[in-house]
PDB file of C-alpha atoms in Angstrom:
ATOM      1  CA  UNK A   1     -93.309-267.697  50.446  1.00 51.00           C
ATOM      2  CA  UNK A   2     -89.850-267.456  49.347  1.00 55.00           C
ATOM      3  CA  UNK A   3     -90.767-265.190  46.296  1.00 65.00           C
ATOM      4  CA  UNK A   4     -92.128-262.878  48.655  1.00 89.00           C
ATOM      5  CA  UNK A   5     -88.944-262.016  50.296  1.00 93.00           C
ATOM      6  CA  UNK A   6     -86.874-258.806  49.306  1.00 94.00           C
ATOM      7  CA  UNK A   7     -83.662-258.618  47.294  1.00 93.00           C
ATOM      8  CA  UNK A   8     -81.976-257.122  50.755  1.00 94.00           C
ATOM      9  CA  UNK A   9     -82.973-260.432  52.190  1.00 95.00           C
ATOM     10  CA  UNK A  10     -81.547-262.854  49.662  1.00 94.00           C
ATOM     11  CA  UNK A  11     -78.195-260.763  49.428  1.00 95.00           C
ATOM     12  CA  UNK A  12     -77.949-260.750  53.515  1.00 96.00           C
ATOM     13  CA  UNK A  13     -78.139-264.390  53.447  1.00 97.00           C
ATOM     14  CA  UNK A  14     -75.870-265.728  50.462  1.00 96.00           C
ATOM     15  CA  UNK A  15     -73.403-263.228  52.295  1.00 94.00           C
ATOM     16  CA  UNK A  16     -73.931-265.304  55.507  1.00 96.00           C
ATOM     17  CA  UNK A  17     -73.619-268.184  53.594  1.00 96.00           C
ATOM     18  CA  UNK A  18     -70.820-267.737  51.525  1.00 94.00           C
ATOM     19  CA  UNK A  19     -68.640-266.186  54.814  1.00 90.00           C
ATOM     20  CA  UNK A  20     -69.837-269.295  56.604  1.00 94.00           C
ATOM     21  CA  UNK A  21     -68.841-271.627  53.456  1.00 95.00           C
ATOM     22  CA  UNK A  22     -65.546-269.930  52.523  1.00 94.00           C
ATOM     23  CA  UNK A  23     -64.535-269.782  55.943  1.00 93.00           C
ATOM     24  CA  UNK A  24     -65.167-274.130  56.243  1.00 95.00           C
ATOM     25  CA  UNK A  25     -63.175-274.774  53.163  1.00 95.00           C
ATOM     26  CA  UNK A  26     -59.650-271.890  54.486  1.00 96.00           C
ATOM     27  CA  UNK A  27     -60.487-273.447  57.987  1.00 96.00           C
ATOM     28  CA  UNK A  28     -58.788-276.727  56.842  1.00 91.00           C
ATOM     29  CA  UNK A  29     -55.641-274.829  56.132  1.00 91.00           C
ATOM     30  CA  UNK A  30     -56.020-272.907  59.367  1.00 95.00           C
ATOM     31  CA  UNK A  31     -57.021-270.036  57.570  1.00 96.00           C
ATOM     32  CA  UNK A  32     -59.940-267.093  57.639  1.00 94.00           C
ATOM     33  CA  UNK A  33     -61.501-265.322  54.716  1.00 91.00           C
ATOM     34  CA  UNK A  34     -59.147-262.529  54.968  1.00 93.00           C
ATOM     35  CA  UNK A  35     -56.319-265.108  54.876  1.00 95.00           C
ATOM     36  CA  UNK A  36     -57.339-266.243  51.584  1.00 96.00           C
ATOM     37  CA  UNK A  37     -57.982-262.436  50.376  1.00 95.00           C
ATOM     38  CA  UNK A  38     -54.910-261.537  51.221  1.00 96.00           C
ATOM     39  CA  UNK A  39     -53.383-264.511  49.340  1.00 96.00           C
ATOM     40  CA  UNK A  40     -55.261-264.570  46.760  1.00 96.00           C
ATOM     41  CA  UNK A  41     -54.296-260.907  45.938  1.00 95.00           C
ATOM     42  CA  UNK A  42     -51.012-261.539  46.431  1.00 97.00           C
ATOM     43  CA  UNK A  43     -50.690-264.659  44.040  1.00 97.00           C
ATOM     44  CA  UNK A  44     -52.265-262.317  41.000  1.00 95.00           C
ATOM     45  CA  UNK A  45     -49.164-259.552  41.994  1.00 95.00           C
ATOM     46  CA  UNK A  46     -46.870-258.763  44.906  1.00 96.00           C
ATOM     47  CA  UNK A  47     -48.388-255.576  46.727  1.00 96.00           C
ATOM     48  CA  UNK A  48     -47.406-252.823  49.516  1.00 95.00           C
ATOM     49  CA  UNK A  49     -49.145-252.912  52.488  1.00 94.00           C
ATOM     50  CA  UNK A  50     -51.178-249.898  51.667  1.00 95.00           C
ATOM     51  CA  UNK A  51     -52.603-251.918  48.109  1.00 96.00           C
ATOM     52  CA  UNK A  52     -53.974-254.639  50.534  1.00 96.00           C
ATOM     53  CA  UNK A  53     -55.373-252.472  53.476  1.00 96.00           C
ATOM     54  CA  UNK A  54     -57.664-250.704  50.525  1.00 96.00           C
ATOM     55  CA  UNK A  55     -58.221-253.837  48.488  1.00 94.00           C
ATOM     56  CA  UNK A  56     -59.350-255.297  51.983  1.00 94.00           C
ATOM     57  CA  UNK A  57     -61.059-252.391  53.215  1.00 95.00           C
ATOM     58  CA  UNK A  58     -64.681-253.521  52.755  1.00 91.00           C
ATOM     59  CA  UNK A  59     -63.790-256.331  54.715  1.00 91.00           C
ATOM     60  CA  UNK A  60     -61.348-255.320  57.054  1.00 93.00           C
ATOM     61  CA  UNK A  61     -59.752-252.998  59.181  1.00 96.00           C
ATOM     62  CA  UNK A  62     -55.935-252.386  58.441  1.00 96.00           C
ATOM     63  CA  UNK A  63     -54.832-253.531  62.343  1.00 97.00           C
ATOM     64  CA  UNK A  64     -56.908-256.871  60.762  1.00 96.00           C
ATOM     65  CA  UNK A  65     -54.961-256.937  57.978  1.00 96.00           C
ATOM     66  CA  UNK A  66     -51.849-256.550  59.492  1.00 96.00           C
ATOM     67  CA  UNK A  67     -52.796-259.599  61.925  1.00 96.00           C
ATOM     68  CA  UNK A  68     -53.257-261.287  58.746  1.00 96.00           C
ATOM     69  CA  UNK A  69     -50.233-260.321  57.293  1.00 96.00           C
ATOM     70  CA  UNK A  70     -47.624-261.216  60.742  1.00 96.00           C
ATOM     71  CA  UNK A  71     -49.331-265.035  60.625  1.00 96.00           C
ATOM     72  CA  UNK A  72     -48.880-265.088  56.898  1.00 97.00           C
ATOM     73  CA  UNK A  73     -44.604-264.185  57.468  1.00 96.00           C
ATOM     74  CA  UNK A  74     -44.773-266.407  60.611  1.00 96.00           C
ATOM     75  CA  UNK A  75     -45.800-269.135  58.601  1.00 97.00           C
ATOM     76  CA  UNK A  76     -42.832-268.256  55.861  1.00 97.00           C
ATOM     77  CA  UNK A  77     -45.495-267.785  52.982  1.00 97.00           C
ATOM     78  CA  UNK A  78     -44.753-263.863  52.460  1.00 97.00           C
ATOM     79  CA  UNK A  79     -41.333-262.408  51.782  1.00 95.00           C
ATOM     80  CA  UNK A  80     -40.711-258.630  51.026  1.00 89.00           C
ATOM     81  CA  UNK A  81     -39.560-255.012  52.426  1.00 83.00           C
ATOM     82  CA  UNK A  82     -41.747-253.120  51.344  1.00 84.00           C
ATOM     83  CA  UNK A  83     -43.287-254.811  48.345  1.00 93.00           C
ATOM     84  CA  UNK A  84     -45.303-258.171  49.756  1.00 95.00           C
ATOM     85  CA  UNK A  85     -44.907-261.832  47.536  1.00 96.00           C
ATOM     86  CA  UNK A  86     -45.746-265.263  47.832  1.00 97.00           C
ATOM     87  CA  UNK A  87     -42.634-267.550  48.946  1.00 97.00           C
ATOM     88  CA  UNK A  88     -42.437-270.839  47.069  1.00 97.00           C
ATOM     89  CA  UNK A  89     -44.432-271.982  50.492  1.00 97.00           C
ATOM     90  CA  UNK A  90     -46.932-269.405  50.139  1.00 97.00           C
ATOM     91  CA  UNK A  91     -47.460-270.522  46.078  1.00 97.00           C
ATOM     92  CA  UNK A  92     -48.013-273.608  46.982  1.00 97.00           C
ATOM     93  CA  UNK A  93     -50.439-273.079  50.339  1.00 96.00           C
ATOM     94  CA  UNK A  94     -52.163-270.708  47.773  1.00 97.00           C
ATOM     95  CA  UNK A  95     -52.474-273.198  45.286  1.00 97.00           C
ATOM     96  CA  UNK A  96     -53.989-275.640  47.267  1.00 95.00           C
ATOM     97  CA  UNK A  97     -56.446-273.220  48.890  1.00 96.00           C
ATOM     98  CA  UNK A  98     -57.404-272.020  45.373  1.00 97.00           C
ATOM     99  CA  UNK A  99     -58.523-275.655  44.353  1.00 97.00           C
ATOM    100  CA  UNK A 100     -61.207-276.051  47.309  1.00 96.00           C
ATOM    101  CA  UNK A 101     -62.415-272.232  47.112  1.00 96.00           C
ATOM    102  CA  UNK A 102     -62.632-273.294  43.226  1.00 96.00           C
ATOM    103  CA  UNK A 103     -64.665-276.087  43.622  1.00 96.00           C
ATOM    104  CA  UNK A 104     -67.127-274.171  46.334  1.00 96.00           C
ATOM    105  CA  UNK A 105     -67.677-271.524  43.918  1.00 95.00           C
ATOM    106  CA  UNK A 106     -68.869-274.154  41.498  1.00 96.00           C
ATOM    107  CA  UNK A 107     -71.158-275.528  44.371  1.00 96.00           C
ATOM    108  CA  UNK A 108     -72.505-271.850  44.675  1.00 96.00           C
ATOM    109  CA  UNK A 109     -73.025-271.252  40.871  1.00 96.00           C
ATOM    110  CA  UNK A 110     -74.691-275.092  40.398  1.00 97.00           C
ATOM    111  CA  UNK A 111     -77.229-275.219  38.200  1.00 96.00           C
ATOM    112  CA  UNK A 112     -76.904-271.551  37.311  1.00 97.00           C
ATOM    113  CA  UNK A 113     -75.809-271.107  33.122  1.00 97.00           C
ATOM    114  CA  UNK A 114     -72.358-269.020  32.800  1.00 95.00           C
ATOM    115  CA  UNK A 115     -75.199-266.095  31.287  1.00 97.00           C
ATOM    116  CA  UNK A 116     -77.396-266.511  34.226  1.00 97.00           C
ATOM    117  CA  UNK A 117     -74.400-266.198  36.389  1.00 96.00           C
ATOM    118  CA  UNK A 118     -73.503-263.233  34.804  1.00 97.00           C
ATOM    119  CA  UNK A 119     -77.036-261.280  34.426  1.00 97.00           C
ATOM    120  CA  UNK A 120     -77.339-261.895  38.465  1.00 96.00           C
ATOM    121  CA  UNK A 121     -73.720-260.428  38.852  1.00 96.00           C
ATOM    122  CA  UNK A 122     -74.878-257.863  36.548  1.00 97.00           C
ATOM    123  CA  UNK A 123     -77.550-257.217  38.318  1.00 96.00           C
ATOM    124  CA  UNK A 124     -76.516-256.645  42.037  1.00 95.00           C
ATOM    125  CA  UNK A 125     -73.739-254.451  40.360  1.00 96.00           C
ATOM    126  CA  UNK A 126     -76.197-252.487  38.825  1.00 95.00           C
ATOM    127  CA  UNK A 127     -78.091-252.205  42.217  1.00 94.00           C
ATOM    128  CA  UNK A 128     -74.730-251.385  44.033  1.00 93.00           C
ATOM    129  CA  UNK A 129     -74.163-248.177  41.165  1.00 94.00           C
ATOM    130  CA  UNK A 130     -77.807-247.364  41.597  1.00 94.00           C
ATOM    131  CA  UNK A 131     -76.894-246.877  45.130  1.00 92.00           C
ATOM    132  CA  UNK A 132     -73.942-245.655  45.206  1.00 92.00           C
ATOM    133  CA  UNK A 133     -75.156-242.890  42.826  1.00 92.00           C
ATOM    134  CA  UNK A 134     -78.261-241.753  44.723  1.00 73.00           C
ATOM    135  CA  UNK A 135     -78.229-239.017  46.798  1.00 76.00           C
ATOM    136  CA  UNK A 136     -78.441-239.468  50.357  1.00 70.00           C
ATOM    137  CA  UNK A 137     -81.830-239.944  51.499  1.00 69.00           C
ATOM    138  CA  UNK A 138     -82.915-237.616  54.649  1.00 67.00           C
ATOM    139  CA  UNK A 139     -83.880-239.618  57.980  1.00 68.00           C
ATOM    140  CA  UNK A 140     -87.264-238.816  59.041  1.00 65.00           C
TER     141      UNK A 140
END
């Protein structure tokens, strides 16, 4: 029966799964998904506020972001006028996060090659351009 079931259906529920798994593994930090996002982005390079809202905004809206942002300072991880960065604190809550999102994504990916990892990454991109690129379809 499984076979059966549409693309849109697999894709809806790894996204329900990997929300629901990624957001177990930040909980333990007292984190969300956007928390991790947010530090995740800045770890790879200090940002303005406007590089996050649009690096976030398929996820978030920028009031959710900023929410993010406040508990972040509150917590002295985030330092910055203007330009956002990691404190030594924030490095090292980072670091730790990155180790059990690391190890989830290696649950996800089990038993999947590195090139069939890629062709199904591949893929949904592909079906994500196809998308993108058609014109809009009238409503009937």
């Amino acid at each position: 029966m499984e076979r059966q079931r549409p693309v849109g259906w697999w894709v809806r529920r790894l996204d329900e799964l990997l929300e629901r798994g990624l957001d177990d593994v930040v909980a333990a930090e007292g984190l969300t998904r956007r928390h991790w996002q947010v530090l995740d982005s800045l770890a790879a390079r200090p940002a303005p506020r406007a590089d996050l809202v649009a690096a976030l905004a398929s996820f978030a809206a920028p009031e959710q972001v900023d929410a993010v942002l406040a508990d972040l300072a509150a917590r002295g991880w985030l330092a910055g006028d203007g330009t956002t960065s990691l404190t030594a604190g924030g490095r090292a809550a980072h670091e730790r996060v990155a180790e059990a999102v690391g190890r989830f994504r290696r649950r996800v990916a089990d038993g999947l090659t590195a090139e069939e990892y890629a062709q199904v990454v591949h893929g949904l991109a592909r079906m994500v351009a196809n998308l993108e690129q058609a014109p809009a379809q009238p409503r009937r």
